[in-house]
Amino acid sequence: QVQLVESGGGLVQPGGSLRLSCTVSGFTVSSTAMSWYRQTPGNERELVASILAIGGRTNYADFVQGRFTISRDNAKNTVFLQMNSLKPEDTAVYYCNVPFRRSWGQGTQVTVSL
């Protein structure tokens, strides 16, 4: 069965860093594109970053360009989101998923605050 479990969120100060992990079962992350999304109350879920299957090309939303890095470890079947220079406006629940997949996991809460 397909399962995606996000972890690594927490409370950090502005300017700090976090590394989110998405452990996958039921399919191999090397076989498909993977994306990170985030959502805050009252707002739509927004795409943060994506990594393609072949070649590993990455794409980022403008608001994280230069600060966040998406990557994968095929041996561990895990996708990561390295988040640096965090800002209060990065506060959200972060989700990983296959693009256009209809269901979502629990996500992991990231809070950037003093």
PDB file of N, CA and C in Angstrom:
ATOM      1  N   GLN A   1       0.835  -1.182   0.000  1.00  0.00           N
ATOM      2  CA  GLN A   1       0.000   0.000   0.000  1.00  0.00           C
ATOM      3  C   GLN A   1       0.880   1.245   0.000  1.00  0.00           C
ATOM      4  N   VAL A   2       0.399   2.264  -0.674  1.00  0.00           N
ATOM      5  CA  VAL A   2       1.137   3.508  -0.782  1.00  0.00           C
ATOM      6  C   VAL A   2       1.032   4.276   0.528  1.00  0.00           C
ATOM      7  N   GLN A   3       2.170   4.723   1.029  1.00  0.00           N
ATOM      8  CA  GLN A   3       2.196   5.519   2.238  1.00  0.00           C
ATOM      9  C   GLN A   3       3.338   6.521   2.154  1.00  0.00           C
ATOM     10  N   LEU A   4       3.053   7.754   2.503  1.00  0.00           N
ATOM     11  CA  LEU A   4       4.049   8.806   2.575  1.00  0.00           C
ATOM     12  C   LEU A   4       3.960   9.439   3.954  1.00  0.00           C
ATOM     13  N   VAL A   5       5.069   9.471   4.660  1.00  0.00           N
ATOM     14  CA  VAL A   5       5.102   9.973   6.025  1.00  0.00           C
ATOM     15  C   VAL A   5       6.126  11.092   6.114  1.00  0.00           C
ATOM     16  N   GLU A   6       5.640  12.289   6.430  1.00  0.00           N
ATOM     17  CA  GLU A   6       6.505  13.447   6.587  1.00  0.00           C
ATOM     18  C   GLU A   6       6.994  13.552   8.030  1.00  0.00           C
ATOM     19  N   SER A   7       8.209  14.025   8.197  1.00  0.00           N
ATOM     20  CA  SER A   7       8.763  14.240   9.523  1.00  0.00           C
ATOM     21  C   SER A   7       9.830  15.322   9.450  1.00  0.00           C
ATOM     22  N   GLY A   8      10.270  15.772  10.607  1.00  0.00           N
ATOM     23  CA  GLY A   8      11.356  16.734  10.689  1.00  0.00           C
ATOM     24  C   GLY A   8      10.942  18.149  10.999  1.00  0.00           C
ATOM     25  N   GLY A   9       9.651  18.408  11.056  1.00  0.00           N
ATOM     26  CA  GLY A   9       9.196  19.747  11.379  1.00  0.00           C
ATOM     27  C   GLY A   9       9.432  20.085  12.834  1.00  0.00           C
ATOM     28  N   GLY A  10       9.188  21.344  13.161  1.00  0.00           N
ATOM     29  CA  GLY A  10       9.372  21.793  14.518  1.00  0.00           C
ATOM     30  C   GLY A  10       9.370  23.295  14.603  1.00  0.00           C
ATOM     31  N   LEU A  11       9.767  23.796  15.754  1.00  0.00           N
ATOM     32  CA  LEU A  11       9.850  25.226  16.017  1.00  0.00           C
ATOM     33  C   LEU A  11      11.291  25.687  15.866  1.00  0.00           C
ATOM     34  N   VAL A  12      11.505  26.680  15.013  1.00  0.00           N
ATOM     35  CA  VAL A  12      12.833  27.244  14.802  1.00  0.00           C
ATOM     36  C   VAL A  12      12.748  28.760  14.791  1.00  0.00           C
ATOM     37  N   GLN A  13      13.864  29.403  15.092  1.00  0.00           N
ATOM     38  CA  GLN A  13      13.934  30.853  15.048  1.00  0.00           C
ATOM     39  C   GLN A  13      14.148  31.339  13.621  1.00  0.00           C
ATOM     40  N   PRO A  14      13.727  32.561  13.315  1.00  0.00           N
ATOM     41  CA  PRO A  14      14.031  33.116  11.995  1.00  0.00           C
ATOM     42  C   PRO A  14      15.518  33.034  11.691  1.00  0.00           C
ATOM     43  N   GLY A  15      15.824  32.656  10.452  1.00  0.00           N
ATOM     44  CA  GLY A  15      17.204  32.455  10.050  1.00  0.00           C
ATOM     45  C   GLY A  15      17.719  31.054  10.271  1.00  0.00           C
ATOM     46  N   GLY A  16      16.962  30.234  10.971  1.00  0.00           N
ATOM     47  CA  GLY A  16      17.376  28.879  11.248  1.00  0.00           C
ATOM     48  C   GLY A  16      17.113  27.932  10.103  1.00  0.00           C
ATOM     49  N   SER A  17      17.389  26.654  10.341  1.00  0.00           N
ATOM     50  CA  SER A  17      17.266  25.626   9.314  1.00  0.00           C
ATOM     51  C   SER A  17      16.528  24.412   9.840  1.00  0.00           C
ATOM     52  N   LEU A  18      15.868  23.723   8.937  1.00  0.00           N
ATOM     53  CA  LEU A  18      15.248  22.440   9.200  1.00  0.00           C
ATOM     54  C   LEU A  18      15.426  21.555   7.979  1.00  0.00           C
ATOM     55  N   ARG A  19      15.450  20.252   8.214  1.00  0.00           N
ATOM     56  CA  ARG A  19      15.480  19.279   7.130  1.00  0.00           C
ATOM     57  C   ARG A  19      14.280  18.357   7.276  1.00  0.00           C
ATOM     58  N   LEU A  20      13.357  18.454   6.347  1.00  0.00           N
ATOM     59  CA  LEU A  20      12.182  17.605   6.342  1.00  0.00           C
ATOM     60  C   LEU A  20      12.463  16.322   5.580  1.00  0.00           C
ATOM     61  N   SER A  21      11.859  15.233   6.040  1.00  0.00           N
ATOM     62  CA  SER A  21      11.995  13.939   5.388  1.00  0.00           C
ATOM     63  C   SER A  21      10.626  13.403   5.009  1.00  0.00           C
ATOM     64  N   CYS A  22      10.573  12.695   3.911  1.00  0.00           N
ATOM     65  CA  CYS A  22       9.367  12.023   3.450  1.00  0.00           C
ATOM     66  C   CYS A  22       9.740  10.584   3.147  1.00  0.00           C
ATOM     67  N   THR A  23       9.353   9.681   4.039  1.00  0.00           N
ATOM     68  CA  THR A  23       9.629   8.266   3.837  1.00  0.00           C
ATOM     69  C   THR A  23       8.467   7.643   3.079  1.00  0.00           C
ATOM     70  N   VAL A  24       8.789   6.871   2.068  1.00  0.00           N
ATOM     71  CA  VAL A  24       7.807   6.364   1.119  1.00  0.00           C
ATOM     72  C   VAL A  24       7.783   4.850   1.134  1.00  0.00           C
ATOM     73  N   SER A  25       6.591   4.294   1.118  1.00  0.00           N
ATOM     74  CA  SER A  25       6.398   2.864   0.926  1.00  0.00           C
ATOM     75  C   SER A  25       5.326   2.655  -0.131  1.00  0.00           C
ATOM     76  N   GLY A  26       5.415   1.545  -0.836  1.00  0.00           N
ATOM     77  CA  GLY A  26       4.442   1.231  -1.859  1.00  0.00           C
ATOM     78  C   GLY A  26       4.865   1.584  -3.273  1.00  0.00           C
ATOM     79  N   PHE A  27       5.845   2.421  -3.424  1.00  0.00           N
ATOM     80  CA  PHE A  27       6.442   2.721  -4.715  1.00  0.00           C
ATOM     81  C   PHE A  27       7.836   3.273  -4.478  1.00  0.00           C
ATOM     82  N   THR A  28       8.616   3.357  -5.514  1.00  0.00           N
ATOM     83  CA  THR A  28       9.983   3.852  -5.409  1.00  0.00           C
ATOM     84  C   THR A  28      10.036   5.305  -5.854  1.00  0.00           C
ATOM     85  N   VAL A  29      10.713   6.125  -5.077  1.00  0.00           N
ATOM     86  CA  VAL A  29      10.747   7.552  -5.379  1.00  0.00           C
ATOM     87  C   VAL A  29      11.528   7.840  -6.650  1.00  0.00           C
ATOM     88  N   SER A  30      12.387   6.922  -7.053  1.00  0.00           N
ATOM     89  CA  SER A  30      13.148   7.111  -8.276  1.00  0.00           C
ATOM     90  C   SER A  30      12.298   6.955  -9.527  1.00  0.00           C
ATOM     91  N   SER A  31      11.103   6.408  -9.385  1.00  0.00           N
ATOM     92  CA  SER A  31      10.259   6.113 -10.535  1.00  0.00           C
ATOM     93  C   SER A  31       9.290   7.229 -10.889  1.00  0.00           C
ATOM     94  N   THR A  32       9.230   8.272 -10.088  1.00  0.00           N
ATOM     95  CA  THR A  32       8.231   9.304 -10.305  1.00  0.00           C
ATOM     96  C   THR A  32       8.748  10.647  -9.821  1.00  0.00           C
ATOM     97  N   ALA A  33       8.133  11.687 -10.319  1.00  0.00           N
ATOM     98  CA  ALA A  33       8.383  13.008  -9.755  1.00  0.00           C
ATOM     99  C   ALA A  33       7.832  13.073  -8.336  1.00  0.00           C
ATOM    100  N   MET A  34       8.466  13.874  -7.509  1.00  0.00           N
ATOM    101  CA  MET A  34       8.010  14.094  -6.145  1.00  0.00           C
ATOM    102  C   MET A  34       8.005  15.590  -5.867  1.00  0.00           C
ATOM    103  N   SER A  35       7.084  16.005  -5.017  1.00  0.00           N
ATOM    104  CA  SER A  35       6.950  17.418  -4.714  1.00  0.00           C
ATOM    105  C   SER A  35       6.724  17.635  -3.226  1.00  0.00           C
ATOM    106  N   TRP A  36       7.112  18.806  -2.767  1.00  0.00           N
ATOM    107  CA  TRP A  36       6.751  19.310  -1.449  1.00  0.00           C
ATOM    108  C   TRP A  36       5.750  20.448  -1.619  1.00  0.00           C
ATOM    109  N   TYR A  37       4.761  20.469  -0.732  1.00  0.00           N
ATOM    110  CA  TYR A  37       3.729  21.493  -0.701  1.00  0.00           C
ATOM    111  C   TYR A  37       3.636  22.047   0.716  1.00  0.00           C
ATOM    112  N   ARG A  38       2.983  23.195   0.856  1.00  0.00           N
ATOM    113  CA  ARG A  38       2.718  23.706   2.187  1.00  0.00           C
ATOM    114  C   ARG A  38       1.360  24.387   2.205  1.00  0.00           C
ATOM    115  N   GLN A  39       0.789  24.467   3.412  1.00  0.00           N
ATOM    116  CA  GLN A  39      -0.533  25.042   3.569  1.00  0.00           C
ATOM    117  C   GLN A  39      -0.646  25.707   4.927  1.00  0.00           C
ATOM    118  N   THR A  40      -1.247  26.892   4.938  1.00  0.00           N
ATOM    119  CA  THR A  40      -1.564  27.609   6.157  1.00  0.00           C
ATOM    120  C   THR A  40      -3.074  27.731   6.261  1.00  0.00           C
ATOM    121  N   PRO A  41      -3.605  27.926   7.481  1.00  0.00           N
ATOM    122  CA  PRO A  41      -5.055  28.043   7.635  1.00  0.00           C
ATOM    123  C   PRO A  41      -5.635  29.152   6.769  1.00  0.00           C
ATOM    124  N   GLY A  42      -6.724  28.834   6.072  1.00  0.00           N
ATOM    125  CA  GLY A  42      -7.389  29.807   5.237  1.00  0.00           C
ATOM    126  C   GLY A  42      -6.802  29.989   3.859  1.00  0.00           C
ATOM    127  N   ASN A  43      -5.759  29.261   3.548  1.00  0.00           N
ATOM    128  CA  ASN A  43      -5.110  29.383   2.245  1.00  0.00           C
ATOM    129  C   ASN A  43      -5.083  28.043   1.524  1.00  0.00           C
ATOM    130  N   GLU A  44      -4.951  28.108   0.212  1.00  0.00           N
ATOM    131  CA  GLU A  44      -4.811  26.896  -0.576  1.00  0.00           C
ATOM    132  C   GLU A  44      -3.437  26.281  -0.370  1.00  0.00           C
ATOM    133  N   ARG A  45      -3.367  24.986  -0.555  1.00  0.00           N
ATOM    134  CA  ARG A  45      -2.086  24.314  -0.557  1.00  0.00           C
ATOM    135  C   ARG A  45      -1.272  24.803  -1.752  1.00  0.00           C
ATOM    136  N   GLU A  46      -0.010  25.126  -1.519  1.00  0.00           N
ATOM    137  CA  GLU A  46       0.821  25.657  -2.579  1.00  0.00           C
ATOM    138  C   GLU A  46       2.054  24.791  -2.800  1.00  0.00           C
ATOM    139  N   LEU A  47       2.466  24.719  -4.038  1.00  0.00           N
ATOM    140  CA  LEU A  47       3.642  23.947  -4.412  1.00  0.00           C
ATOM    141  C   LEU A  47       4.903  24.689  -3.996  1.00  0.00           C
ATOM    142  N   VAL A  48       5.802  23.978  -3.328  1.00  0.00           N
ATOM    143  CA  VAL A  48       7.050  24.549  -2.854  1.00  0.00           C
ATOM    144  C   VAL A  48       8.221  24.157  -3.745  1.00  0.00           C
ATOM    145  N   ALA A  49       8.342  22.865  -4.049  1.00  0.00           N
ATOM    146  CA  ALA A  49       9.479  22.366  -4.813  1.00  0.00           C
ATOM    147  C   ALA A  49       9.131  21.024  -5.421  1.00  0.00           C
ATOM    148  N   SER A  50       9.776  20.698  -6.532  1.00  0.00           N
ATOM    149  CA  SER A  50       9.589  19.417  -7.198  1.00  0.00           C
ATOM    150  C   SER A  50      10.923  18.884  -7.681  1.00  0.00           C
ATOM    151  N   ILE A  51      10.998  17.566  -7.768  1.00  0.00           N
ATOM    152  CA  ILE A  51      12.159  16.902  -8.347  1.00  0.00           C
ATOM    153  C   ILE A  51      11.649  15.854  -9.322  1.00  0.00           C
ATOM    154  N   LEU A  52      12.210  15.828 -10.524  1.00  0.00           N
ATOM    155  CA  LEU A  52      11.782  14.902 -11.556  1.00  0.00           C
ATOM    156  C   LEU A  52      12.462  13.555 -11.382  1.00  0.00           C
ATOM    157  N   ALA A  53      11.871  12.529 -12.007  1.00  0.00           N
ATOM    158  CA  ALA A  53      12.396  11.173 -11.875  1.00  0.00           C
ATOM    159  C   ALA A  53      13.700  10.992 -12.638  1.00  0.00           C
ATOM    160  N   ILE A  54      13.676  11.323 -13.917  1.00  0.00           N
ATOM    161  CA  ILE A  54      14.843  11.141 -14.766  1.00  0.00           C
ATOM    162  C   ILE A  54      15.678  12.411 -14.764  1.00  0.00           C
ATOM    163  N   GLY A  55      16.929  12.259 -14.367  1.00  0.00           N
ATOM    164  CA  GLY A  55      17.837  13.389 -14.338  1.00  0.00           C
ATOM    165  C   GLY A  55      17.807  14.196 -13.056  1.00  0.00           C
ATOM    166  N   GLY A  56      16.735  14.093 -12.292  1.00  0.00           N
ATOM    167  CA  GLY A  56      16.653  14.776 -11.018  1.00  0.00           C
ATOM    168  C   GLY A  56      16.553  16.288 -11.109  1.00  0.00           C
ATOM    169  N   ARG A  57      16.060  16.810 -12.222  1.00  0.00           N
ATOM    170  CA  ARG A  57      15.883  18.256 -12.335  1.00  0.00           C
ATOM    171  C   ARG A  57      14.941  18.750 -11.247  1.00  0.00           C
ATOM    172  N   THR A  58      15.253  19.894 -10.680  1.00  0.00           N
ATOM    173  CA  THR A  58      14.466  20.463  -9.601  1.00  0.00           C
ATOM    174  C   THR A  58      13.859  21.791 -10.010  1.00  0.00           C
ATOM    175  N   ASN A  59      12.730  22.106  -9.394  1.00  0.00           N
ATOM    176  CA  ASN A  59      12.051  23.374  -9.599  1.00  0.00           C
ATOM    177  C   ASN A  59      11.567  23.885  -8.252  1.00  0.00           C
ATOM    178  N   TYR A  60      11.562  25.212  -8.101  1.00  0.00           N
ATOM    179  CA  TYR A  60      11.218  25.831  -6.833  1.00  0.00           C
ATOM    180  C   TYR A  60      10.279  27.001  -7.043  1.00  0.00           C
ATOM    181  N   ALA A  61       9.400  27.187  -6.065  1.00  0.00           N
ATOM    182  CA  ALA A  61       8.603  28.399  -6.041  1.00  0.00           C
ATOM    183  C   ALA A  61       9.505  29.596  -5.795  1.00  0.00           C
ATOM    184  N   ASP A  62       9.098  30.741  -6.320  1.00  0.00           N
ATOM    185  CA  ASP A  62       9.915  31.939  -6.177  1.00  0.00           C
ATOM    186  C   ASP A  62      10.198  32.281  -4.715  1.00  0.00           C
ATOM    187  N   PHE A  63       9.250  32.015  -3.849  1.00  0.00           N
ATOM    188  CA  PHE A  63       9.400  32.441  -2.458  1.00  0.00           C
ATOM    189  C   PHE A  63      10.369  31.588  -1.658  1.00  0.00           C
ATOM    190  N   VAL A  64      10.870  30.484  -2.232  1.00  0.00           N
ATOM    191  CA  VAL A  64      11.883  29.674  -1.555  1.00  0.00           C
ATOM    192  C   VAL A  64      13.161  29.546  -2.370  1.00  0.00           C
ATOM    193  N   GLN A  65      13.184  30.093  -3.555  1.00  0.00           N
ATOM    194  CA  GLN A  65      14.354  29.992  -4.426  1.00  0.00           C
ATOM    195  C   GLN A  65      15.604  30.487  -3.714  1.00  0.00           C
ATOM    196  N   GLY A  66      16.635  29.657  -3.720  1.00  0.00           N
ATOM    197  CA  GLY A  66      17.889  30.006  -3.088  1.00  0.00           C
ATOM    198  C   GLY A  66      17.969  29.669  -1.624  1.00  0.00           C
ATOM    199  N   ARG A  67      16.856  29.299  -1.009  1.00  0.00           N
ATOM    200  CA  ARG A  67      16.833  28.958   0.407  1.00  0.00           C
ATOM    201  C   ARG A  67      16.542  27.485   0.665  1.00  0.00           C
ATOM    202  N   PHE A  68      15.703  26.872  -0.169  1.00  0.00           N
ATOM    203  CA  PHE A  68      15.287  25.487   0.019  1.00  0.00           C
ATOM    204  C   PHE A  68      15.913  24.609  -1.053  1.00  0.00           C
ATOM    205  N   THR A  69      16.153  23.342  -0.710  1.00  0.00           N
ATOM    206  CA  THR A  69      16.683  22.366  -1.649  1.00  0.00           C
ATOM    207  C   THR A  69      15.923  21.056  -1.500  1.00  0.00           C
ATOM    208  N   ILE A  70      15.366  20.556  -2.603  1.00  0.00           N
ATOM    209  CA  ILE A  70      14.715  19.259  -2.604  1.00  0.00           C
ATOM    210  C   ILE A  70      15.704  18.226  -3.132  1.00  0.00           C
ATOM    211  N   SER A  71      15.692  17.045  -2.532  1.00  0.00           N
ATOM    212  CA  SER A  71      16.586  15.977  -2.950  1.00  0.00           C
ATOM    213  C   SER A  71      15.948  14.637  -2.615  1.00  0.00           C
ATOM    214  N   ARG A  72      16.552  13.573  -3.087  1.00  0.00           N
ATOM    215  CA  ARG A  72      16.060  12.233  -2.762  1.00  0.00           C
ATOM    216  C   ARG A  72      17.228  11.293  -2.559  1.00  0.00           C
ATOM    217  N   ASP A  73      16.990  10.286  -1.740  1.00  0.00           N
ATOM    218  CA  ASP A  73      17.930   9.203  -1.516  1.00  0.00           C
ATOM    219  C   ASP A  73      17.222   7.937  -1.971  1.00  0.00           C
ATOM    220  N   ASN A  74      17.563   7.457  -3.147  1.00  0.00           N
ATOM    221  CA  ASN A  74      16.857   6.317  -3.713  1.00  0.00           C
ATOM    222  C   ASN A  74      17.060   5.050  -2.885  1.00  0.00           C
ATOM    223  N   ALA A  75      18.236   4.889  -2.297  1.00  0.00           N
ATOM    224  CA  ALA A  75      18.497   3.710  -1.482  1.00  0.00           C
ATOM    225  C   ALA A  75      17.591   3.662  -0.264  1.00  0.00           C
ATOM    226  N   LYS A  76      17.279   4.821   0.295  1.00  0.00           N
ATOM    227  CA  LYS A  76      16.401   4.905   1.457  1.00  0.00           C
ATOM    228  C   LYS A  76      14.950   5.163   1.084  1.00  0.00           C
ATOM    229  N   ASN A  77      14.678   5.341  -0.209  1.00  0.00           N
ATOM    230  CA  ASN A  77      13.337   5.635  -0.698  1.00  0.00           C
ATOM    231  C   ASN A  77      12.735   6.817   0.053  1.00  0.00           C
ATOM    232  N   THR A  78      13.513   7.875   0.135  1.00  0.00           N
ATOM    233  CA  THR A  78      13.164   9.037   0.932  1.00  0.00           C
ATOM    234  C   THR A  78      13.419  10.314   0.139  1.00  0.00           C
ATOM    235  N   VAL A  79      12.533  11.277   0.311  1.00  0.00           N
ATOM    236  CA  VAL A  79      12.670  12.602  -0.278  1.00  0.00           C
ATOM    237  C   VAL A  79      12.889  13.605   0.845  1.00  0.00           C
ATOM    238  N   PHE A  80      13.750  14.579   0.617  1.00  0.00           N
ATOM    239  CA  PHE A  80      14.097  15.560   1.629  1.00  0.00           C
ATOM    240  C   PHE A  80      13.783  16.972   1.148  1.00  0.00           C
ATOM    241  N   LEU A  81      13.581  17.846   2.106  1.00  0.00           N
ATOM    242  CA  LEU A  81      13.514  19.274   1.841  1.00  0.00           C
ATOM    243  C   LEU A  81      14.392  19.978   2.865  1.00  0.00           C
ATOM    244  N   GLN A  82      15.538  20.455   2.419  1.00  0.00           N
ATOM    245  CA  GLN A  82      16.426  21.231   3.267  1.00  0.00           C
ATOM    246  C   GLN A  82      15.984  22.685   3.223  1.00  0.00           C
ATOM    247  N   MET A  83      15.670  23.250   4.374  1.00  0.00           N
ATOM    248  CA  MET A  83      15.152  24.602   4.468  1.00  0.00           C
ATOM    249  C   MET A  83      16.131  25.444   5.272  1.00  0.00           C
ATOM    250  N   ASN A  84      16.708  26.440   4.634  1.00  0.00           N
ATOM    251  CA  ASN A  84      17.644  27.354   5.267  1.00  0.00           C
ATOM    252  C   ASN A  84      17.082  28.765   5.265  1.00  0.00           C
ATOM    253  N   SER A  85      17.671  29.609   6.092  1.00  0.00           N
ATOM    254  CA  SER A  85      17.265  31.016   6.169  1.00  0.00           C
ATOM    255  C   SER A  85      15.761  31.158   6.320  1.00  0.00           C
ATOM    256  N   LEU A  86      15.211  30.411   7.241  1.00  0.00           N
ATOM    257  CA  LEU A  86      13.764  30.361   7.403  1.00  0.00           C
ATOM    258  C   LEU A  86      13.206  31.701   7.872  1.00  0.00           C
ATOM    259  N   LYS A  87      12.030  32.011   7.360  1.00  0.00           N
ATOM    260  CA  LYS A  87      11.326  33.243   7.671  1.00  0.00           C
ATOM    261  C   LYS A  87      10.011  32.919   8.363  1.00  0.00           C
ATOM    262  N   PRO A  88       9.471  33.844   9.148  1.00  0.00           N
ATOM    263  CA  PRO A  88       8.168  33.592   9.774  1.00  0.00           C
ATOM    264  C   PRO A  88       7.087  33.211   8.774  1.00  0.00           C
ATOM    265  N   GLU A  89       7.125  33.766   7.575  1.00  0.00           N
ATOM    266  CA  GLU A  89       6.122  33.445   6.571  1.00  0.00           C
ATOM    267  C   GLU A  89       6.259  32.039   5.997  1.00  0.00           C
ATOM    268  N   ASP A  90       7.329  31.326   6.354  1.00  0.00           N
ATOM    269  CA  ASP A  90       7.457  29.922   5.987  1.00  0.00           C
ATOM    270  C   ASP A  90       6.651  29.010   6.901  1.00  0.00           C
ATOM    271  N   THR A  91       6.094  29.554   7.964  1.00  0.00           N
ATOM    272  CA  THR A  91       5.289  28.760   8.882  1.00  0.00           C
ATOM    273  C   THR A  91       4.110  28.141   8.149  1.00  0.00           C
ATOM    274  N   ALA A  92       3.981  26.821   8.232  1.00  0.00           N
ATOM    275  CA  ALA A  92       2.941  26.096   7.514  1.00  0.00           C
ATOM    276  C   ALA A  92       3.047  24.622   7.859  1.00  0.00           C
ATOM    277  N   VAL A  93       2.047  23.868   7.426  1.00  0.00           N
ATOM    278  CA  VAL A  93       2.148  22.422   7.415  1.00  0.00           C
ATOM    279  C   VAL A  93       2.710  22.011   6.064  1.00  0.00           C
ATOM    280  N   TYR A  94       3.754  21.221   6.079  1.00  0.00           N
ATOM    281  CA  TYR A  94       4.433  20.804   4.862  1.00  0.00           C
ATOM    282  C   TYR A  94       4.089  19.357   4.541  1.00  0.00           C
ATOM    283  N   TYR A  95       3.780  19.105   3.275  1.00  0.00           N
ATOM    284  CA  TYR A  95       3.391  17.793   2.788  1.00  0.00           C
ATOM    285  C   TYR A  95       4.284  17.379   1.624  1.00  0.00           C
ATOM    286  N   CYS A  96       4.523  16.089   1.501  1.00  0.00           N
ATOM    287  CA  CYS A  96       5.126  15.560   0.286  1.00  0.00           C
ATOM    288  C   CYS A  96       4.098  14.720  -0.449  1.00  0.00           C
ATOM    289  N   ASN A  97       4.248  14.633  -1.759  1.00  0.00           N
ATOM    290  CA  ASN A  97       3.304  13.854  -2.536  1.00  0.00           C
ATOM    291  C   ASN A  97       3.800  13.697  -3.964  1.00  0.00           C
ATOM    292  N   VAL A  98       3.176  12.768  -4.655  1.00  0.00           N
ATOM    293  CA  VAL A  98       3.346  12.643  -6.095  1.00  0.00           C
ATOM    294  C   VAL A  98       2.443  13.679  -6.748  1.00  0.00           C
ATOM    295  N   PRO A  99       2.911  14.408  -7.736  1.00  0.00           N
ATOM    296  CA  PRO A  99       2.041  15.388  -8.395  1.00  0.00           C
ATOM    297  C   PRO A  99       0.740  14.766  -8.873  1.00  0.00           C
ATOM    298  N   PHE A 100      -0.365  15.435  -8.595  1.00  0.00           N
ATOM    299  CA  PHE A 100      -1.720  15.062  -8.996  1.00  0.00           C
ATOM    300  C   PHE A 100      -2.291  13.883  -8.224  1.00  0.00           C
ATOM    301  N   ARG A 101      -1.589  13.364  -7.240  1.00  0.00           N
ATOM    302  CA  ARG A 101      -2.161  12.332  -6.386  1.00  0.00           C
ATOM    303  C   ARG A 101      -3.310  12.919  -5.568  1.00  0.00           C
ATOM    304  N   ARG A 102      -4.343  12.143  -5.344  1.00  0.00           N
ATOM    305  CA  ARG A 102      -5.590  12.659  -4.778  1.00  0.00           C
ATOM    306  C   ARG A 102      -5.641  12.648  -3.259  1.00  0.00           C
ATOM    307  N   SER A 103      -4.814  11.874  -2.611  1.00  0.00           N
ATOM    308  CA  SER A 103      -4.833  11.781  -1.158  1.00  0.00           C
ATOM    309  C   SER A 103      -3.560  12.376  -0.563  1.00  0.00           C
ATOM    310  N   TRP A 104      -3.653  12.733   0.726  1.00  0.00           N
ATOM    311  CA  TRP A 104      -2.578  13.425   1.415  1.00  0.00           C
ATOM    312  C   TRP A 104      -2.318  12.783   2.764  1.00  0.00           C
ATOM    313  N   GLY A 105      -1.077  12.876   3.206  1.00  0.00           N
ATOM    314  CA  GLY A 105      -0.716  12.394   4.524  1.00  0.00           C
ATOM    315  C   GLY A 105      -0.982  13.425   5.598  1.00  0.00           C
ATOM    316  N   GLN A 106      -0.379  13.212   6.757  1.00  0.00           N
ATOM    317  CA  GLN A 106      -0.591  14.104   7.890  1.00  0.00           C
ATOM    318  C   GLN A 106       0.189  15.408   7.774  1.00  0.00           C
ATOM    319  N   GLY A 107       1.277  15.393   7.039  1.00  0.00           N
ATOM    320  CA  GLY A 107       2.131  16.558   6.959  1.00  0.00           C
ATOM    321  C   GLY A 107       2.959  16.726   8.221  1.00  0.00           C
ATOM    322  N   THR A 108       3.833  17.718   8.204  1.00  0.00           N
ATOM    323  CA  THR A 108       4.639  18.042   9.370  1.00  0.00           C
ATOM    324  C   THR A 108       4.636  19.553   9.567  1.00  0.00           C
ATOM    325  N   GLN A 109       4.418  19.980  10.798  1.00  0.00           N
ATOM    326  CA  GLN A 109       4.278  21.398  11.110  1.00  0.00           C
ATOM    327  C   GLN A 109       5.645  22.059  11.222  1.00  0.00           C
ATOM    328  N   VAL A 110       5.804  23.161  10.516  1.00  0.00           N
ATOM    329  CA  VAL A 110       6.984  24.010  10.625  1.00  0.00           C
ATOM    330  C   VAL A 110       6.540  25.364  11.155  1.00  0.00           C
ATOM    331  N   THR A 111       7.126  25.774  12.256  1.00  0.00           N
ATOM    332  CA  THR A 111       6.815  27.065  12.853  1.00  0.00           C
ATOM    333  C   THR A 111       8.104  27.859  12.998  1.00  0.00           C
ATOM    334  N   VAL A 112       8.134  29.033  12.396  1.00  0.00           N
ATOM    335  CA  VAL A 112       9.301  29.908  12.446  1.00  0.00           C
ATOM    336  C   VAL A 112       8.915  31.130  13.260  1.00  0.00           C
ATOM    337  N   SER A 113       9.470  31.232  14.443  1.00  0.00           N
ATOM    338  CA  SER A 113       9.064  32.284  15.367  1.00  0.00           C
ATOM    339  C   SER A 113      10.104  32.453  16.449  1.00  0.00           C
ATOM    340  N   LEU A 114      10.119  33.649  17.025  1.00  0.00           N
ATOM    341  CA  LEU A 114      10.942  33.892  18.198  1.00  0.00           C
ATOM    342  C   LEU A 114      10.289  33.310  19.436  1.00  0.00           C
TER     343      LEU A 114
END
